[in-house]
Coordinates of C-alpha atoms in Angstrom, one line a residue:
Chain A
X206 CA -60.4 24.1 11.4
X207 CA -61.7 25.7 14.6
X208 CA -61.0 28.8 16.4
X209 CA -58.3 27.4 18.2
X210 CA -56.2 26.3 15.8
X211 CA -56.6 29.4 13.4
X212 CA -56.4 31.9 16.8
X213 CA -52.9 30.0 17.4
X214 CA -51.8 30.4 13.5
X215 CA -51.8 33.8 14.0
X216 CA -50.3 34.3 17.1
X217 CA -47.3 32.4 15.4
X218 CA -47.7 34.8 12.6
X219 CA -47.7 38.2 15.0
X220 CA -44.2 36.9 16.4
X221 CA -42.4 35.9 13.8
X222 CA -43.5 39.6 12.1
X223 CA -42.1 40.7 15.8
X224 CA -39.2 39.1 15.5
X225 CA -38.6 40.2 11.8
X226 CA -39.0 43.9 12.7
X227 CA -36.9 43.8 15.6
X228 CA -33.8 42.4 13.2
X229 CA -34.5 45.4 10.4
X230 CA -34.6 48.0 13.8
X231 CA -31.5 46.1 14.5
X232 CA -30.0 46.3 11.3
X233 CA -31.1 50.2 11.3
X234 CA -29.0 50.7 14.9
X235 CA -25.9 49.0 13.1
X236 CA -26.5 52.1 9.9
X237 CA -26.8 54.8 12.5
X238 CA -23.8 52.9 14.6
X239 CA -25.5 53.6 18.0
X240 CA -26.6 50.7 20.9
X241 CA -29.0 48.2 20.7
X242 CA -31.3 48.2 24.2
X243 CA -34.2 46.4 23.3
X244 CA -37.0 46.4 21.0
X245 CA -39.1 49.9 20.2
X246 CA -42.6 50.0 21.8
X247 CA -44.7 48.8 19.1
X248 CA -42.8 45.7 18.8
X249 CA -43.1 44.9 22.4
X250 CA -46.7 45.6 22.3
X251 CA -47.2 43.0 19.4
X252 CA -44.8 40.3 21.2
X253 CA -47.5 41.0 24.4
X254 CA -50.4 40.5 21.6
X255 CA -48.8 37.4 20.4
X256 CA -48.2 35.7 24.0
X257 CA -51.8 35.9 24.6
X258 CA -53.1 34.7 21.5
X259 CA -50.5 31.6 21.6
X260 CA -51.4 31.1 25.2
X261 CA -55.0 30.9 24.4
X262 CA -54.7 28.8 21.8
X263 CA -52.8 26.4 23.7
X264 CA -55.3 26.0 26.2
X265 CA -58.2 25.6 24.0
X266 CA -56.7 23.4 21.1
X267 CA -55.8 20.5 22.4
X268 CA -59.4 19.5 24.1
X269 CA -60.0 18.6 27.5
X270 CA -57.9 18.1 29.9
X271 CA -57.1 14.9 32.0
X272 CA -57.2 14.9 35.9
X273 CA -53.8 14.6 37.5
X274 CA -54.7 14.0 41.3
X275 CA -54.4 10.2 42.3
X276 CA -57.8 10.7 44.2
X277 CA -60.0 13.0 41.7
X278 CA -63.1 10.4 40.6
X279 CA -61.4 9.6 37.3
X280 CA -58.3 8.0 38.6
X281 CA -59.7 6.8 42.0
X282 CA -59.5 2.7 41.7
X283 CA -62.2 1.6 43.4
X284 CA -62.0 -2.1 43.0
X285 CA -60.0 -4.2 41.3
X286 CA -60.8 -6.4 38.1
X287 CA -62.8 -9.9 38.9
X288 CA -59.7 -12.0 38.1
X289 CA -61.3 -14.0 35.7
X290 CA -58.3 -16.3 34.5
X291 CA -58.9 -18.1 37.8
X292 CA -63.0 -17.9 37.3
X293 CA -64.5 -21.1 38.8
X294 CA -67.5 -22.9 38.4
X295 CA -68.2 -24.5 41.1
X296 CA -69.3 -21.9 43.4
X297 CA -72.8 -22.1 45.0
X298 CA -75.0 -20.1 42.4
X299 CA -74.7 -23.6 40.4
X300 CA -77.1 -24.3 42.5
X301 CA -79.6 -22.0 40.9
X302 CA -80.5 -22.6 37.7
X303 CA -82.2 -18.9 36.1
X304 CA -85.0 -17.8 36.3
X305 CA -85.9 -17.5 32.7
X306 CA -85.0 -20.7 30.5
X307 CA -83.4 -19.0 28.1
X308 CA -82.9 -20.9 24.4
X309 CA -80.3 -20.7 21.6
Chain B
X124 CA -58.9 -1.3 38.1
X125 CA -62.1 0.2 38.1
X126 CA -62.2 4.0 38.2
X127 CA -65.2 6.1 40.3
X128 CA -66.2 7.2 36.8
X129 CA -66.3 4.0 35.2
X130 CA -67.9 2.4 37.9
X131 CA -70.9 5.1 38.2
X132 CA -71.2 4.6 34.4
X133 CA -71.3 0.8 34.9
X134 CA -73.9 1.0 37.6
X135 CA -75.9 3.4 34.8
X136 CA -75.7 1.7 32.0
X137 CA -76.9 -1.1 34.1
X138 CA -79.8 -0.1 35.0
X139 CA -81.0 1.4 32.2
X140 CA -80.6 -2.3 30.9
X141 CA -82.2 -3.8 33.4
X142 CA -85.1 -1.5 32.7
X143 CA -85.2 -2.5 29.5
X144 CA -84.0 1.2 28.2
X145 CA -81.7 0.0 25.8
X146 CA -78.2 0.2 25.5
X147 CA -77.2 -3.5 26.0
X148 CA -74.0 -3.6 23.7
X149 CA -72.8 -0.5 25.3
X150 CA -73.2 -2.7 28.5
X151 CA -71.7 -5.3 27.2
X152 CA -68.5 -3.9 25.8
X153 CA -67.9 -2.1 29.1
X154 CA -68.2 -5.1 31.2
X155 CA -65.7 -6.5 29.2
X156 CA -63.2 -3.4 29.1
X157 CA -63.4 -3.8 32.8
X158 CA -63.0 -7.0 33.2
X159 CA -66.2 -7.4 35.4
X160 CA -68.0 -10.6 36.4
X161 CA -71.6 -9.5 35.4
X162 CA -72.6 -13.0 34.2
X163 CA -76.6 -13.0 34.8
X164 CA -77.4 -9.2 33.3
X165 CA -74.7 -10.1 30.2
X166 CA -76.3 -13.8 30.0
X167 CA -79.7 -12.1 29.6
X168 CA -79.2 -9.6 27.3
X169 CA -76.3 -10.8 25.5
X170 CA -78.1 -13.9 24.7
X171 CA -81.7 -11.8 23.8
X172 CA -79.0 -9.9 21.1
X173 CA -77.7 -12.9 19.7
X174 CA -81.4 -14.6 19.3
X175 CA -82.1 -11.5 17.4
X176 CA -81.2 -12.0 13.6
X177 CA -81.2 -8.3 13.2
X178 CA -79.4 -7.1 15.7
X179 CA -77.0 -10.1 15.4
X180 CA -76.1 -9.0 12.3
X181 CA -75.7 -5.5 13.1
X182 CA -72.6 -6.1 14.9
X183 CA -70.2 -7.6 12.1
X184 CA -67.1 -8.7 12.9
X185 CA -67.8 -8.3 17.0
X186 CA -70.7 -10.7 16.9
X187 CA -67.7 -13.7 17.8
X188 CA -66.7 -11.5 20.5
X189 CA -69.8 -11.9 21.9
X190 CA -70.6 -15.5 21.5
X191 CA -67.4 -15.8 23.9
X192 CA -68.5 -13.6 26.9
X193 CA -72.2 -15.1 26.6
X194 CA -70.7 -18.6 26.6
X195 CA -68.9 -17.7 29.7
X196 CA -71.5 -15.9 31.1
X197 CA -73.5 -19.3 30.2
X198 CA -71.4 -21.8 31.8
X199 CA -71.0 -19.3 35.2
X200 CA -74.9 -19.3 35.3
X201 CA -74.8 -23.1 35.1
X202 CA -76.8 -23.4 31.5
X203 CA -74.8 -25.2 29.6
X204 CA -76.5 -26.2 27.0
X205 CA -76.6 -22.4 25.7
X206 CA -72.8 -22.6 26.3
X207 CA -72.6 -25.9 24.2
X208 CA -74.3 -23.9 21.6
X209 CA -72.2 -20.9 21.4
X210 CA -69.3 -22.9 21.5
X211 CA -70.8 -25.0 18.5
X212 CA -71.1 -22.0 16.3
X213 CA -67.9 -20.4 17.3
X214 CA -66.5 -24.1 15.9
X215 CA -68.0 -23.5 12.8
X216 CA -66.9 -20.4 12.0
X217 CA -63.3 -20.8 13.2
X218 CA -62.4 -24.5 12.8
X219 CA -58.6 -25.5 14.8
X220 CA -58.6 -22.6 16.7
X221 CA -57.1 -22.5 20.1
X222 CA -58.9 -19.9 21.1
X223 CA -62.5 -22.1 20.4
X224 CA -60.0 -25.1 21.9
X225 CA -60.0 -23.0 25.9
X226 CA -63.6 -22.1 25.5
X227 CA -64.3 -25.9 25.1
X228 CA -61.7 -27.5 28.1
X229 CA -63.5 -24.6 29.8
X230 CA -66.6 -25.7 29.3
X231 CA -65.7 -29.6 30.4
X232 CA -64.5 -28.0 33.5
X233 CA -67.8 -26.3 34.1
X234 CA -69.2 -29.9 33.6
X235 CA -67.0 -30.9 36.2
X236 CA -65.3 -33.8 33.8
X237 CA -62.0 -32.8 35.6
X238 CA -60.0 -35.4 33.9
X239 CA -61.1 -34.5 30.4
X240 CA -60.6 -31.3 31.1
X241 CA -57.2 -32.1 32.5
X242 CA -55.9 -33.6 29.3
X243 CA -57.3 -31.1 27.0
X244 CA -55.5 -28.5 28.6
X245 CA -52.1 -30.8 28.5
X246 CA -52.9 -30.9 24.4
X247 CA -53.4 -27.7 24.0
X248 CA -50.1 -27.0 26.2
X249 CA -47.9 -29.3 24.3
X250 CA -48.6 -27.2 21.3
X251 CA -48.1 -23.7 23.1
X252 CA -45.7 -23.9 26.4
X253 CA -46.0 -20.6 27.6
X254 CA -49.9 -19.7 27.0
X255 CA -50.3 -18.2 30.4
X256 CA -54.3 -18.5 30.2
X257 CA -53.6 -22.6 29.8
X258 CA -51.6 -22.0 33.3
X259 CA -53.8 -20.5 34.9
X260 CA -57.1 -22.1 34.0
X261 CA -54.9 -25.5 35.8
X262 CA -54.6 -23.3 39.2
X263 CA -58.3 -22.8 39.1
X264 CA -58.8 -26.4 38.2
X265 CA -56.6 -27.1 41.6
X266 CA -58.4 -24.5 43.2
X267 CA -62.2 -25.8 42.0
X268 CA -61.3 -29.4 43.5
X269 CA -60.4 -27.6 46.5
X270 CA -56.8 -29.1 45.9
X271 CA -55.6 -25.6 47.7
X272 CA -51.8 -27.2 48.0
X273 CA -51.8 -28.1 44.7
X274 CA -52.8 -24.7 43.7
X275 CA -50.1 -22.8 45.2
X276 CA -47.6 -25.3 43.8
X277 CA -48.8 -24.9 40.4
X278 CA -49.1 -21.1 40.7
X279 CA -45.7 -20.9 42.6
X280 CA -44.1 -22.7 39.2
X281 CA -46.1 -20.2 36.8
X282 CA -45.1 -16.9 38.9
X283 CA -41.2 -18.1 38.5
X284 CA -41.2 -17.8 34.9
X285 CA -44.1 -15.1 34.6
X286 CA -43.0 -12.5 37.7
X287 CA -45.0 -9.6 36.4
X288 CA -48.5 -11.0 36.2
X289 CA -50.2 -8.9 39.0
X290 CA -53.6 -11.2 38.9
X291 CA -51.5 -14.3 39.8
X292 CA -49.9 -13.1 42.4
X293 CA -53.0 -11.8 43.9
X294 CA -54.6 -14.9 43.8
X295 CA -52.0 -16.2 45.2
X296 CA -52.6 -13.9 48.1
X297 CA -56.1 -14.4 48.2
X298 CA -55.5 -18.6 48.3
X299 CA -52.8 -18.5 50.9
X300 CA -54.9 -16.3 53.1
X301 CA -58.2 -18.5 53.1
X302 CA -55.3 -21.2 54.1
X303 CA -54.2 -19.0 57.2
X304 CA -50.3 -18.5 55.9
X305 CA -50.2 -14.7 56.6
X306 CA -46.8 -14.1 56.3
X307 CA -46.8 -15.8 52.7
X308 CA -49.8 -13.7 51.8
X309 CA -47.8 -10.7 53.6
X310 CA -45.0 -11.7 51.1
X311 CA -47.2 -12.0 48.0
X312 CA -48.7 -8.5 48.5
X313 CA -45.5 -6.6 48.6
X314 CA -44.6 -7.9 46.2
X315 CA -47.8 -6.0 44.6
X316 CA -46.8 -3.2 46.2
X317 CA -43.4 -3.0 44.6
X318 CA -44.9 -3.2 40.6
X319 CA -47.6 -1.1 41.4
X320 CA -47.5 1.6 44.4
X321 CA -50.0 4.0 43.3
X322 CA -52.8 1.6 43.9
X323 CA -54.3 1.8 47.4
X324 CA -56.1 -1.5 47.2
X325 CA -52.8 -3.3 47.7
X326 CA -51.7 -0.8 50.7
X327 CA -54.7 -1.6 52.2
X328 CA -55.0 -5.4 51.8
X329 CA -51.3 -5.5 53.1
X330 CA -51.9 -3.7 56.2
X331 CA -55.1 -5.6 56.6
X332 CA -52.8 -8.9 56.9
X333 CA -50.5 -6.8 59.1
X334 CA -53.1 -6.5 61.4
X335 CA -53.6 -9.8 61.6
X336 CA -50.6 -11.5 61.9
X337 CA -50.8 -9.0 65.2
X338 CA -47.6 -8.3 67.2
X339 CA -46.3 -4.5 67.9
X340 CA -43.9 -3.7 65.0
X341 CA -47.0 -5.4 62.4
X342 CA -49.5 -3.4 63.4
X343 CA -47.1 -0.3 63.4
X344 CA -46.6 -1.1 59.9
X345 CA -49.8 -1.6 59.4
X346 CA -50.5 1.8 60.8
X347 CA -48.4 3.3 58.1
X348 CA -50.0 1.5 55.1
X349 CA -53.3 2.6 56.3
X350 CA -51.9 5.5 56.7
X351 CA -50.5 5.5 52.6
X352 CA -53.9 4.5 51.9
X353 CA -55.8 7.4 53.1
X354 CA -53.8 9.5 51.6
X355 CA -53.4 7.6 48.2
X356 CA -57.0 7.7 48.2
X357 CA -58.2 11.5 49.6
X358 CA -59.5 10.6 52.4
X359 CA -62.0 8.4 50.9
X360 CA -61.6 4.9 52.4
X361 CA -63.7 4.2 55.0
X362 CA -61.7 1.0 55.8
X363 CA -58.5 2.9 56.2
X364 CA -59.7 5.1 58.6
X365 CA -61.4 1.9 60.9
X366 CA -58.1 0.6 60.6
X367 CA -56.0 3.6 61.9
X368 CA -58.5 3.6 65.0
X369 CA -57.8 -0.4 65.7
X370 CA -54.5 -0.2 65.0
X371 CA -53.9 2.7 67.3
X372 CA -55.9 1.1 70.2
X373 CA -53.9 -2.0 69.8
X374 CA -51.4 -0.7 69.5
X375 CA -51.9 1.1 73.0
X376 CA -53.1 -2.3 74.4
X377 CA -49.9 -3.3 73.7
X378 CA -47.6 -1.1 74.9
X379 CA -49.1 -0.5 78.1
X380 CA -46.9 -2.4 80.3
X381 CA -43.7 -1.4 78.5
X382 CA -41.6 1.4 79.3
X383 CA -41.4 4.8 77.6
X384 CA -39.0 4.4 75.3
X385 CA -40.9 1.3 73.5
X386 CA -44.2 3.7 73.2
X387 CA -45.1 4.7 69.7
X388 CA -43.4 7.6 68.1
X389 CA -46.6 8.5 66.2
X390 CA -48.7 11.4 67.3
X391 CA -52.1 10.2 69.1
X392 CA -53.3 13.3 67.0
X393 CA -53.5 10.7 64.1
X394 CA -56.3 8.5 65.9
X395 CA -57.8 11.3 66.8
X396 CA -57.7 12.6 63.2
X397 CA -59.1 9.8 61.9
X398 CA -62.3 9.5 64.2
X399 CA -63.6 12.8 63.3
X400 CA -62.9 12.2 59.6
X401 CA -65.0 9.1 60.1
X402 CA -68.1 10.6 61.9
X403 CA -67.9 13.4 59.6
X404 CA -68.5 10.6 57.0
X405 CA -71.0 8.7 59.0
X406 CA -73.0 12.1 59.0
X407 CA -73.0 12.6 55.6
X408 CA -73.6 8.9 54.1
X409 CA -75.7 6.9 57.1
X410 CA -76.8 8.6 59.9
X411 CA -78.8 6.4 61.3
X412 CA -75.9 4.5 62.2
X413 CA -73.7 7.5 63.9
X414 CA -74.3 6.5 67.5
X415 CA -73.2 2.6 67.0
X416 CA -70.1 4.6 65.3
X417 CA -69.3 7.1 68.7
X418 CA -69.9 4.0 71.3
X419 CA -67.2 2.0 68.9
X420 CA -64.6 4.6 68.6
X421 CA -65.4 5.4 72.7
X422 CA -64.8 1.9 73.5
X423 CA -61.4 1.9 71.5
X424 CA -60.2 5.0 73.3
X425 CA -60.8 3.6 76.4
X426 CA -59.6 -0.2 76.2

């Protein structure tokens, strides 16, 4: 298991336990019957925490990346295959035989 | 289609090969992922690995694989008796298989028995009607005996039942353009163009026919398709860019004694464009030749 996989397991981890506490605060709100604006500090400093180490481990995980741009050197065509369904024989090299006389 | 990166790799691997630094099955698989007509450099080595007991058996299963390509390679480099071999042992191991059945109406045909080869083919097409290989090994048979009519006929009947084969109807570009019919070529390659519009090669084969077949509105289109190809490539076809200049001085050629409302709607800022991308190139690749490249491009601007 490497880091990037275990970095994102916890990220996960860090927002569901942000999502939990912000359900009990809710929960408390509802007891003390007053409104519900938004999370208190701590939890939005853990959701922050959480984002990053997701985002990270996002980037890192999956491995390298491919190139998107039709002219970047990996998905530049540069010539096409040598069509050889239609190969023929008779061009001129038949005329020379190779150098070395090779045996099977 | 060969990628930049595969291609440097190719040219690598090659010559560490040549060199003798090893790496010959690497070579050897990537020639024939790429579908690349090596034959000397893949007879060589291939045929050194296969003389080898040790390294023969090293490759398992694949070893078949590679009495194929060799016996390809073999018959392209005219020995055939290697060939006959290869094909001998494939027989052995694989008794009635069509496959082994090709490889030996290929190798007739590389003997130039064309009738044999003829009626092999017909057997081995009675028991499979729609092997495309079998189809196309007959158009290269027409083609061989320089029976360019017959060709076209034949690959005409295969393209109406197999439309999306992108290798036939490039050869069937290719033969009607050594025969001088551009606007069938014209007709083959957009068809290319349609299936597959992402690859420059085609934009730029299409406007080279343009060209050709001459006339104002062609080589405004083939202005445009050059123009597709410089920028489905980056800027990086040398070709393209020759053909922007030609085209534009044609084009002006052309128009010269027509009125103002026939003149060309595109901006002369694209010819211009297009010589300095090509000396900047010149500069960088071949230097040496930069002058012969300014007199050219003067000469256009002026005629």
């Amino acid at each position: 298991m490497n880091l990037g996989f275990l970095i994102g397991v916890l990220g996960v981890l860090i927002l569901s336990h942000a999502a939990y506490s912000t359900i009990q605060y809710r929960g408390l709100l509802k007891i003390t019957e007053e409104e519900f604006s938004g999370p208190p500090m701590n939890v939005v400093l853990e959701l922050i925490v959480g984002l990053a180490l997701c985002m990270w481990a996002a980037l890192t995980f999956p491995g390298k990346f491919l190139s998107i741009h039709p002219d970047s050197d990996e998905n530049r065509a540069v010539s096409l295959p040598d069509n050889s369904d239609f190969m023929i024989f008779n061009h001129r090299g038949r005329l020379f035989p190779p150098e070395i006389d090779m045996k099977f | 289609m060969v990628t930049k990166t595969e291609e440097t790799e190719l040219n690598q691997l090659e010559n560490q090969v040549e060199n003798g630094g090893g790496g010959d099955w690497e070579y050897l698989c990537l020639v024939r992922k790429l579908k690349v007509r090596r034959s000397e450099i893949v007879f060589k080595h291939g045929l050194s690995i296969l003389n080898d007991p040790g390294k023969r058996s090293a490759l398992g299963p694949e070893e078949w694989t590679l009495y194929e390509q060799v016996a390809i390679a073999a018959m392209d480099c005219q020995s055939l008796g290697v060939a006959q071999n290869c094909i001998k042992a494939l027989q052995k191991k694989f008794p009635e298989s069509k496959r082994v059945g090709k490889l030996e109406a290929l190798l007739l045909e590389a003997k130039g028995m064309w009738e044999e080869a003829e009626k092999a083919y017909t057997s081995l097409l009675e028991e499979n009607p729609l092997d495309q290989v079998i189809h196309k090994r007959k158009v290269a048979m027409a083609k061989a005996q320089g029976k360019a009519s017959l060709a076209i006929e034949h690959l005409n009947k295969y393209l109406e039942v197999f439309m999306a084969d992108h290798d036939a109807w490039r050869e069937l570009a290719e033969i009607y353009v050594s025969l001088q019919m551009y606007k069938q070529a014209a007709f083959c390659y957009e068809e290319l163009i349609l299936t597959q519009p992402t690859l420059p090669l085609y934009h730029l084969a299409y406007a080279d026919v343009l060209y050709t077949i001459g006339g104002l509105e062609n080589l405004i289109s083939a202005r445009k398709y050059y123009a597709a190809t410089i920028d489905l490539t980056g800027g990086k076809s040398t070709r393209a860019l020759l053909g922007i200049c030609l085209c534009g001085s044609a084009i002006a050629q052309l128009s010269r004694g027509r009125n103002k409302e026939d003149k060309d709607m595109a901006a002369p800022e694209l010819q211009s464009l297009a010589a300095t991308a090509l000396e900047k190139e010149y500069k960088q690749k071949a230097p040496a030749k930069l002058s012969l490249l300014s007199s050219a491009l003067r000469s256009l601007k002026l005629s």
